[in-house]
């Protein structure tokens, strides 16, 4: 599922990062889940389009971009003095790592970039 609210001209890797982000944002330390999602998503993606390794070496930067965008959206959309539970949970999970420029996961995303046969 892709939210067309995110449709715009940008890098293909950003589209992949957005999909992965929304599947892992509340479970970003579950490497087994991330591996399952990314393996199967990239199998399908690589049947149609292949990205150079260069892009996957920067994958964490695009996950960070998504975290920053979501932070702005939440600040714009909710009363931050009394935020909904999912907003508080989001900031509890991501604020410190985002502000300290740490990756969202410890995964090497380059391993998922394989040309389809």
CSV table of N, CA, C and O in Angstrom, one decimal:
chain,number,residue,atom,x,y,z
A,1,UNK,N,0.8,-1.2,0.0
A,1,UNK,CA,0.0,0.0,0.0
A,1,UNK,C,0.9,1.2,0.0
A,1,UNK,O,1.9,1.3,0.7
A,2,UNK,N,0.6,2.2,-0.8
A,2,UNK,CA,1.3,3.4,-0.9
A,2,UNK,C,0.4,4.6,-0.7
A,2,UNK,O,-0.6,4.7,-1.4
A,3,UNK,N,0.7,5.5,0.2
A,3,UNK,CA,-0.1,6.7,0.4
A,3,UNK,C,0.3,7.7,-0.7
A,3,UNK,O,1.4,8.3,-0.7
A,4,UNK,N,-0.6,8.0,-1.6
A,4,UNK,CA,-0.3,9.0,-2.7
A,4,UNK,C,-0.1,10.4,-2.2
A,4,UNK,O,0.2,11.3,-2.9
A,5,UNK,N,-0.4,10.6,-0.9
A,5,UNK,CA,-0.1,11.9,-0.3
A,5,UNK,C,1.4,12.2,-0.4
A,5,UNK,O,1.9,13.3,-0.4
A,6,UNK,N,2.2,11.1,-0.5
A,6,UNK,CA,3.7,11.2,-0.6
A,6,UNK,C,4.2,11.3,-2.0
A,6,UNK,O,5.4,11.3,-2.2
A,7,UNK,N,3.3,11.3,-3.0
A,7,UNK,CA,3.7,11.3,-4.4
A,7,UNK,C,4.3,12.7,-4.7
A,7,UNK,O,3.7,13.7,-4.5
A,8,UNK,N,5.5,12.6,-5.2
A,8,UNK,CA,6.2,13.8,-5.7
A,8,UNK,C,7.4,13.4,-6.4
A,8,UNK,O,7.8,12.2,-6.5
A,9,UNK,N,8.1,14.3,-7.1
A,9,UNK,CA,9.3,14.0,-7.8
A,9,UNK,C,10.5,14.0,-6.7
A,9,UNK,O,10.7,15.0,-6.1
A,10,UNK,N,11.0,12.8,-6.6
A,10,UNK,CA,12.2,12.7,-5.7
A,10,UNK,C,12.9,11.4,-6.1
A,10,UNK,O,12.6,10.8,-7.2
A,11,UNK,N,13.8,10.9,-5.3
A,11,UNK,CA,14.6,9.7,-5.6
A,11,UNK,C,13.7,8.5,-5.4
A,11,UNK,O,12.9,8.4,-4.5
A,12,UNK,N,14.0,7.4,-6.3
A,12,UNK,CA,13.3,6.2,-6.1
A,12,UNK,C,13.6,5.5,-4.8
A,12,UNK,O,12.7,4.9,-4.2
A,13,UNK,N,14.8,5.7,-4.2
A,13,UNK,CA,15.1,5.1,-2.9
A,13,UNK,C,14.2,5.7,-1.8
A,13,UNK,O,13.9,5.0,-0.9
A,14,UNK,N,13.8,6.9,-2.0
A,14,UNK,CA,12.9,7.5,-1.0
A,14,UNK,C,11.5,6.8,-1.0
A,14,UNK,O,11.0,6.6,0.1
A,15,UNK,N,11.0,6.4,-2.2
A,15,UNK,CA,9.8,5.7,-2.2
A,15,UNK,C,9.9,4.3,-1.5
A,15,UNK,O,9.0,3.9,-0.7
A,16,UNK,N,11.1,3.7,-1.6
A,16,UNK,CA,11.3,2.4,-0.9
A,16,UNK,C,11.4,2.7,0.6
A,16,UNK,O,10.8,1.9,1.4
A,17,UNK,N,12.1,3.7,1.0
A,17,UNK,CA,12.3,4.0,2.4
A,17,UNK,C,10.9,4.4,3.1
A,17,UNK,O,10.7,4.0,4.2
A,18,UNK,N,10.0,5.0,2.3
A,18,UNK,CA,8.7,5.4,2.9
A,18,UNK,C,7.9,4.1,3.1
A,18,UNK,O,7.3,3.9,4.2
A,19,UNK,N,7.9,3.2,2.2
A,19,UNK,CA,7.2,1.9,2.4
A,19,UNK,C,7.7,1.2,3.6
A,19,UNK,O,7.0,0.7,4.5
A,20,UNK,N,9.1,1.0,3.7
A,20,UNK,CA,9.7,0.3,4.8
A,20,UNK,C,9.4,1.0,6.1
A,20,UNK,O,9.1,0.4,7.1
A,21,UNK,N,9.6,2.3,6.1
A,21,UNK,CA,9.3,3.1,7.3
A,21,UNK,C,8.0,2.8,7.9
A,21,UNK,O,7.8,2.5,9.1
A,22,UNK,N,6.9,2.9,7.1
A,22,UNK,CA,5.6,2.7,7.6
A,22,UNK,C,5.3,1.3,8.1
A,22,UNK,O,4.5,1.1,8.9
A,23,UNK,N,6.1,0.3,7.6
A,23,UNK,CA,6.0,-1.1,8.1
A,23,UNK,C,6.7,-1.3,9.4
A,23,UNK,O,6.5,-2.2,10.1
A,24,UNK,N,7.7,-0.5,9.7
A,24,UNK,CA,8.6,-0.7,10.9
A,24,UNK,C,8.6,0.4,11.9
A,24,UNK,O,9.3,0.2,12.9
A,25,UNK,N,7.9,1.5,11.7
A,25,UNK,CA,8.1,2.7,12.6
A,25,UNK,C,7.9,2.4,14.0
A,25,UNK,O,8.5,3.0,14.9
A,26,UNK,N,7.0,1.5,14.4
A,26,UNK,CA,6.8,1.2,15.8
A,26,UNK,C,7.4,-0.1,16.2
A,26,UNK,O,7.3,-0.6,17.4
A,27,UNK,N,8.2,-0.7,15.3
A,27,UNK,CA,8.8,-2.0,15.6
A,27,UNK,C,10.2,-2.0,14.9
A,27,UNK,O,10.6,-3.0,14.3
A,28,UNK,N,10.9,-0.9,15.0
A,28,UNK,CA,12.1,-0.7,14.2
A,28,UNK,C,13.3,-1.5,14.7
A,28,UNK,O,14.4,-1.5,14.1
A,29,UNK,N,13.2,-2.2,15.8
A,29,UNK,CA,14.3,-3.0,16.3
A,29,UNK,C,14.1,-4.5,16.0
A,29,UNK,O,14.9,-5.3,16.3
A,30,UNK,N,13.0,-4.8,15.4
A,30,UNK,CA,12.7,-6.2,15.1
A,30,UNK,C,13.3,-6.6,13.8
A,30,UNK,O,12.7,-6.4,12.7
A,31,UNK,N,14.6,-7.0,13.8
A,31,UNK,CA,15.3,-7.2,12.6
A,31,UNK,C,14.7,-8.4,11.7
A,31,UNK,O,14.8,-8.3,10.5
A,32,UNK,N,14.1,-9.3,12.4
A,32,UNK,CA,13.5,-10.4,11.6
A,32,UNK,C,12.3,-9.9,10.8
A,32,UNK,O,12.2,-10.3,9.6
A,33,UNK,N,11.5,-9.1,11.4
A,33,UNK,CA,10.4,-8.5,10.6
A,33,UNK,C,10.9,-7.6,9.5
A,33,UNK,O,10.4,-7.6,8.4
A,34,UNK,N,11.9,-6.8,9.8
A,34,UNK,CA,12.5,-5.9,8.7
A,34,UNK,C,13.0,-6.7,7.6
A,34,UNK,O,12.8,-6.4,6.4
A,35,UNK,N,13.7,-7.8,8.0
A,35,UNK,CA,14.3,-8.6,6.9
A,35,UNK,C,13.2,-9.2,6.1
A,35,UNK,O,13.4,-9.2,4.8
A,36,UNK,N,12.2,-9.7,6.7
A,36,UNK,CA,11.1,-10.3,5.9
A,36,UNK,C,10.5,-9.3,4.9
A,36,UNK,O,10.3,-9.6,3.8
A,37,UNK,N,10.1,-8.2,5.5
A,37,UNK,CA,9.5,-7.1,4.7
A,37,UNK,C,10.4,-6.7,3.5
A,37,UNK,O,10.0,-6.6,2.4
A,38,UNK,N,11.6,-6.3,3.9
A,38,UNK,CA,12.5,-5.8,2.9
A,38,UNK,C,12.9,-6.8,1.8
A,38,UNK,O,13.0,-6.5,0.6
A,39,UNK,N,13.1,-8.1,2.2
A,39,UNK,CA,13.4,-9.1,1.3
A,39,UNK,C,12.3,-9.3,0.2
A,39,UNK,O,12.6,-9.3,-1.0
A,40,UNK,N,11.1,-9.4,0.7
A,40,UNK,CA,10.0,-9.6,-0.3
A,40,UNK,C,9.6,-8.4,-1.1
A,40,UNK,O,9.3,-8.5,-2.3
A,41,UNK,N,9.7,-7.2,-0.5
A,41,UNK,CA,9.4,-6.0,-1.2
A,41,UNK,C,10.5,-5.8,-2.3
A,41,UNK,O,10.1,-5.5,-3.4
A,42,UNK,N,11.7,-6.0,-2.0
A,42,UNK,CA,12.8,-5.8,-3.0
A,42,UNK,C,12.8,-6.8,-4.1
A,42,UNK,O,13.2,-6.5,-5.2
A,43,UNK,N,12.4,-8.0,-3.8
A,43,UNK,CA,12.2,-9.1,-4.8
A,43,UNK,C,11.3,-8.5,-5.9
A,43,UNK,O,11.6,-8.6,-7.1
A,44,UNK,N,10.2,-8.0,-5.5
A,44,UNK,CA,9.2,-7.5,-6.5
A,44,UNK,C,9.7,-6.2,-7.1
A,44,UNK,O,9.6,-6.1,-8.4
A,45,UNK,N,10.3,-5.3,-6.4
A,45,UNK,CA,10.8,-4.1,-6.9
A,45,UNK,C,11.8,-4.3,-8.0
A,45,UNK,O,11.8,-3.7,-9.0
A,46,UNK,N,12.8,-5.2,-7.7
A,46,UNK,CA,13.9,-5.5,-8.6
A,46,UNK,C,13.5,-6.2,-9.9
A,46,UNK,O,14.2,-6.2,-10.8
A,47,UNK,N,12.3,-6.7,-9.9
A,47,UNK,CA,11.8,-7.3,-11.2
A,47,UNK,C,11.4,-6.2,-12.2
A,47,UNK,O,11.5,-6.4,-13.4
A,48,UNK,N,11.1,-5.0,-11.7
A,48,UNK,CA,10.7,-3.9,-12.5
A,48,UNK,C,11.8,-2.9,-12.7
A,48,UNK,O,12.1,-2.3,-13.7
A,49,UNK,N,12.5,-2.6,-11.6
A,49,UNK,CA,13.5,-1.5,-11.6
A,49,UNK,C,14.7,-1.9,-10.7
A,49,UNK,O,14.4,-2.4,-9.6
A,50,UNK,N,15.9,-1.6,-11.0
A,50,UNK,CA,17.1,-1.9,-10.2
A,50,UNK,C,17.8,-0.6,-9.9
A,50,UNK,O,18.0,0.2,-10.8
A,51,UNK,N,18.1,-0.4,-8.6
A,51,UNK,CA,18.9,0.8,-8.2
A,51,UNK,C,20.3,0.4,-7.9
A,51,UNK,O,20.6,-0.7,-7.4
A,52,UNK,N,21.2,1.3,-8.2
A,52,UNK,CA,22.6,1.0,-7.9
A,52,UNK,C,22.8,0.9,-6.4
A,52,UNK,O,22.1,1.5,-5.6
A,53,UNK,N,23.9,0.2,-6.0
A,53,UNK,CA,24.2,0.1,-4.6
A,53,UNK,C,24.4,1.4,-3.9
A,53,UNK,O,24.1,1.5,-2.7
A,54,UNK,N,24.8,2.4,-4.6
A,54,UNK,CA,25.0,3.8,-4.1
A,54,UNK,C,23.8,4.2,-3.2
A,54,UNK,O,23.9,4.8,-2.2
A,55,UNK,N,22.6,3.9,-3.7
A,55,UNK,CA,21.4,4.4,-3.1
A,55,UNK,C,21.1,3.6,-1.8
A,55,UNK,O,20.7,4.2,-0.8
A,56,UNK,N,21.4,2.3,-1.7
A,56,UNK,CA,21.2,1.6,-0.5
A,56,UNK,C,22.2,1.8,0.5
A,56,UNK,O,22.0,1.6,1.7
A,57,UNK,N,23.4,2.3,0.1
A,57,UNK,CA,24.4,2.8,1.1
A,57,UNK,C,23.9,4.0,1.9
A,57,UNK,O,24.4,4.3,2.9
A,58,UNK,N,22.9,4.7,1.3
A,58,UNK,CA,22.3,5.9,1.9
A,58,UNK,C,20.9,5.7,2.4
A,58,UNK,O,20.2,6.7,2.7
A,59,UNK,N,20.5,4.5,2.5
A,59,UNK,CA,19.1,4.2,2.9
A,59,UNK,C,18.7,4.8,4.2
A,59,UNK,O,17.6,5.3,4.4
A,60,UNK,N,19.6,4.7,5.2
A,60,UNK,CA,19.3,5.3,6.5
A,60,UNK,C,19.0,6.8,6.4
A,60,UNK,O,18.2,7.3,7.2
A,61,UNK,N,19.6,7.5,5.5
A,61,UNK,CA,19.4,8.9,5.4
A,61,UNK,C,17.9,9.2,4.9
A,61,UNK,O,17.3,10.1,5.3
A,62,UNK,N,17.4,8.3,4.1
A,62,UNK,CA,16.1,8.4,3.6
A,62,UNK,C,15.0,8.0,4.7
A,62,UNK,O,13.9,8.6,4.7
A,63,UNK,N,15.4,7.1,5.5
A,63,UNK,CA,14.6,6.8,6.7
A,63,UNK,C,14.5,8.0,7.6
A,63,UNK,O,13.5,8.3,8.2
A,64,UNK,N,15.7,8.6,7.8
A,64,UNK,CA,15.7,9.8,8.6
A,64,UNK,C,14.8,10.9,8.0
A,64,UNK,O,14.1,11.6,8.8
A,65,UNK,N,14.9,11.1,6.7
A,65,UNK,CA,14.1,12.1,6.1
A,65,UNK,C,12.6,11.8,6.4
A,65,UNK,O,11.8,12.7,6.7
A,66,UNK,N,12.2,10.6,6.3
A,66,UNK,CA,10.8,10.2,6.6
A,66,UNK,C,10.5,10.5,8.1
A,66,UNK,O,9.4,11.0,8.4
A,67,UNK,N,11.4,10.2,9.0
A,67,UNK,CA,11.1,10.5,10.4
A,67,UNK,C,11.0,12.0,10.6
A,67,UNK,O,10.1,12.5,11.4
A,68,UNK,N,11.8,12.8,9.9
A,68,UNK,CA,11.7,14.3,10.1
A,68,UNK,C,10.4,14.8,9.5
A,68,UNK,O,9.7,15.6,10.1
A,69,UNK,N,10.0,14.2,8.3
A,69,UNK,CA,8.7,14.7,7.7
A,69,UNK,C,7.5,14.3,8.7
A,69,UNK,O,6.7,15.1,8.9
A,70,UNK,N,7.6,13.1,9.2
A,70,UNK,CA,6.5,12.7,10.1
A,70,UNK,C,6.5,13.5,11.4
A,70,UNK,O,5.4,13.9,11.9
A,71,UNK,N,7.6,13.9,11.8
A,71,UNK,CA,7.7,14.8,13.0
A,71,UNK,C,7.0,16.1,12.7
A,71,UNK,O,6.2,16.6,13.5
A,72,UNK,N,7.3,16.7,11.6
A,72,UNK,CA,6.7,18.0,11.2
A,72,UNK,C,5.2,17.8,11.0
A,72,UNK,O,4.4,18.7,11.5
A,73,UNK,N,4.7,16.7,10.4
A,73,UNK,CA,3.3,16.5,10.2
A,73,UNK,C,2.6,16.4,11.5
A,73,UNK,O,1.5,17.0,11.7
A,74,UNK,N,3.2,15.7,12.4
A,74,UNK,CA,2.6,15.5,13.7
A,74,UNK,C,2.5,16.8,14.5
A,74,UNK,O,1.5,17.1,15.1
A,75,UNK,N,3.6,17.6,14.4
A,75,UNK,CA,3.5,18.9,15.1
A,75,UNK,C,2.5,19.8,14.5
A,75,UNK,O,1.9,20.6,15.2
A,76,UNK,N,2.3,19.7,13.2
A,76,UNK,CA,1.3,20.6,12.5
A,76,UNK,C,-0.1,20.1,12.8
A,76,UNK,O,-1.0,20.9,12.9
A,77,UNK,N,-0.3,18.8,12.9
A,77,UNK,CA,-1.6,18.2,13.0
A,77,UNK,C,-2.2,18.0,14.3
A,77,UNK,O,-3.4,17.8,14.5
A,78,UNK,N,-1.4,17.9,15.4
A,78,UNK,CA,-1.9,17.5,16.7
A,78,UNK,C,-1.5,18.6,17.7
A,78,UNK,O,-0.5,19.3,17.6
A,79,UNK,N,-2.2,18.6,18.8
A,79,UNK,CA,-1.9,19.4,20.0
A,79,UNK,C,-0.8,18.7,20.7
A,79,UNK,O,-1.0,17.7,21.3
A,80,UNK,N,0.4,19.3,20.6
A,80,UNK,CA,1.5,18.6,21.2
A,80,UNK,C,1.6,18.7,22.8
A,80,UNK,O,2.3,18.0,23.4
A,81,UNK,N,0.7,19.5,23.3
A,81,UNK,CA,0.5,19.6,24.8
A,81,UNK,C,-0.3,18.4,25.3
A,81,UNK,O,-0.1,17.9,26.4
A,82,UNK,N,-1.1,17.8,24.4
A,82,UNK,CA,-1.9,16.7,24.7
A,82,UNK,C,-2.1,15.8,23.5
A,82,UNK,O,-3.1,15.6,22.9
A,83,UNK,N,-0.9,15.2,23.1
A,83,UNK,CA,-1.0,14.4,21.8
A,83,UNK,C,-1.7,13.1,22.0
A,83,UNK,O,-1.7,12.5,23.1
A,84,UNK,N,-2.2,12.5,20.8
A,84,UNK,CA,-2.7,11.2,20.9
A,84,UNK,C,-1.6,10.2,21.3
A,84,UNK,O,-0.4,10.5,21.1
A,85,UNK,N,-2.0,9.0,21.7
A,85,UNK,CA,-1.0,8.0,22.2
A,85,UNK,C,0.0,7.6,21.1
A,85,UNK,O,1.2,7.5,21.4
A,86,UNK,N,-0.4,7.5,19.9
A,86,UNK,CA,0.5,7.0,18.8
A,86,UNK,C,1.6,8.1,18.6
A,86,UNK,O,2.7,7.8,18.2
A,87,UNK,N,1.2,9.4,18.7
A,87,UNK,CA,2.1,10.5,18.5
A,87,UNK,C,3.2,10.5,19.6
A,87,UNK,O,4.4,10.6,19.4
A,88,UNK,N,2.7,10.3,20.8
A,88,UNK,CA,3.7,10.2,22.0
A,88,UNK,C,4.6,9.0,21.8
A,88,UNK,O,5.8,9.2,22.0
A,89,UNK,N,4.1,7.9,21.4
A,89,UNK,CA,4.9,6.7,21.2
A,89,UNK,C,5.9,7.0,20.1
A,89,UNK,O,7.1,6.6,20.2
A,90,UNK,N,5.5,7.6,19.0
A,90,UNK,CA,6.4,7.9,17.9
A,90,UNK,C,7.6,8.7,18.4
A,90,UNK,O,8.8,8.4,18.2
A,91,UNK,N,7.3,9.8,19.2
A,91,UNK,CA,8.4,10.6,19.7
A,91,UNK,C,9.3,9.9,20.7
A,91,UNK,O,10.5,10.1,20.8
A,92,UNK,N,8.6,9.1,21.5
A,92,UNK,CA,9.4,8.3,22.5
A,92,UNK,C,10.4,7.4,21.8
A,92,UNK,O,11.5,7.2,22.2
A,93,UNK,N,10.0,6.8,20.7
A,93,UNK,CA,10.8,5.9,19.9
A,93,UNK,C,11.9,6.6,19.0
A,93,UNK,O,12.9,6.0,18.8
A,94,UNK,N,11.5,7.7,18.5
A,94,UNK,CA,12.4,8.3,17.4
A,94,UNK,C,13.0,9.6,17.6
A,94,UNK,O,14.0,10.0,16.9
A,95,UNK,N,12.6,10.4,18.6
A,95,UNK,CA,13.1,11.7,18.7
A,95,UNK,C,14.6,11.7,19.0
A,95,UNK,O,15.4,12.4,18.4
A,96,UNK,N,15.0,11.0,20.0
A,96,UNK,CA,16.4,11.0,20.4
A,96,UNK,C,17.3,10.5,19.3
A,96,UNK,O,18.4,11.2,19.0
A,97,UNK,N,17.0,9.4,18.7
A,97,UNK,CA,17.9,8.9,17.6
A,97,UNK,C,17.9,9.9,16.4
A,97,UNK,O,18.9,10.0,15.8
A,98,UNK,N,16.8,10.5,16.1
A,98,UNK,CA,16.7,11.4,15.0
A,98,UNK,C,17.6,12.7,15.3
A,98,UNK,O,18.4,13.1,14.5
A,99,UNK,N,17.4,13.2,16.4
A,99,UNK,CA,18.1,14.4,16.8
A,99,UNK,C,19.6,14.2,16.9
A,99,UNK,O,20.4,15.1,16.7
A,100,UNK,N,20.0,13.0,17.3
A,100,UNK,CA,21.4,12.6,17.4
A,100,UNK,C,22.0,12.0,16.2
A,100,UNK,O,23.1,11.4,16.3
A,101,UNK,N,21.2,12.0,15.1
A,101,UNK,CA,21.7,11.5,13.8
A,101,UNK,C,22.1,10.0,13.9
A,101,UNK,O,23.1,9.7,13.3
A,102,UNK,N,21.4,9.2,14.6
A,102,UNK,CA,21.7,7.8,14.6
A,102,UNK,C,20.7,7.1,13.7
A,102,UNK,O,19.6,7.5,13.6
A,103,UNK,N,21.1,6.0,13.1
A,103,UNK,CA,20.3,5.2,12.2
A,103,UNK,C,19.1,4.7,12.9
A,103,UNK,O,19.1,4.4,14.1
A,104,UNK,N,18.0,4.5,12.2
A,104,UNK,CA,16.8,3.9,12.7
A,104,UNK,C,16.9,2.4,13.0
A,104,UNK,O,16.3,1.9,14.0
A,105,UNK,N,17.7,1.8,12.2
A,105,UNK,CA,18.0,0.3,12.4
A,105,UNK,C,19.5,0.0,12.3
A,105,UNK,O,20.2,0.9,11.8
A,106,UNK,N,19.8,-1.2,12.6
A,106,UNK,CA,21.2,-1.6,12.5
A,106,UNK,C,21.4,-2.5,11.2
A,106,UNK,O,22.4,-3.1,11.0
A,107,UNK,N,20.4,-2.5,10.4
A,107,UNK,CA,20.4,-3.3,9.2
A,107,UNK,C,21.3,-2.7,8.1
A,107,UNK,O,21.3,-1.5,7.9
A,108,UNK,N,22.0,-3.6,7.4
A,108,UNK,CA,22.7,-3.2,6.2
A,108,UNK,C,21.8,-3.4,5.0
A,108,UNK,O,21.7,-4.5,4.5
A,109,UNK,N,21.2,-2.4,4.5
A,109,UNK,CA,20.2,-2.5,3.5
A,109,UNK,C,20.7,-2.9,2.1
A,109,UNK,O,20.0,-3.3,1.2
A,110,UNK,N,22.0,-2.7,2.0
A,110,UNK,CA,22.7,-3.0,0.7
A,110,UNK,C,22.5,-4.5,0.3
A,110,UNK,O,22.4,-4.9,-0.8
A,111,UNK,N,22.3,-5.4,1.3
A,111,UNK,CA,22.2,-6.8,1.1
A,111,UNK,C,20.9,-7.2,0.3
A,111,UNK,O,20.8,-8.2,-0.2
A,112,UNK,N,19.9,-6.3,0.3
A,112,UNK,CA,18.7,-6.5,-0.3
A,112,UNK,C,18.7,-6.1,-1.8
A,112,UNK,O,17.7,-6.4,-2.5
A,113,UNK,N,19.7,-5.4,-2.2
A,113,UNK,CA,19.8,-4.9,-3.6
A,113,UNK,C,20.4,-6.0,-4.5
A,113,UNK,O,21.6,-6.1,-4.7
A,114,UNK,N,19.5,-6.8,-5.1
A,114,UNK,CA,20.0,-7.9,-6.0
A,114,UNK,C,19.3,-7.8,-7.3
A,114,UNK,O,18.0,-7.6,-7.3
A,115,UNK,N,20.0,-7.8,-8.4
A,115,UNK,CA,19.4,-7.8,-9.7
A,115,UNK,C,18.6,-9.1,-9.9
A,115,UNK,O,19.0,-10.2,-9.5
A,116,UNK,N,17.3,-9.0,-10.4
A,116,UNK,CA,16.5,-10.2,-10.6
A,116,UNK,C,17.1,-11.0,-11.8
A,116,UNK,O,17.7,-10.4,-12.7
A,117,UNK,N,16.9,-12.3,-11.7
A,117,UNK,CA,17.5,-13.1,-12.8
A,117,UNK,C,16.6,-13.2,-14.0
A,117,UNK,O,15.5,-12.9,-14.0
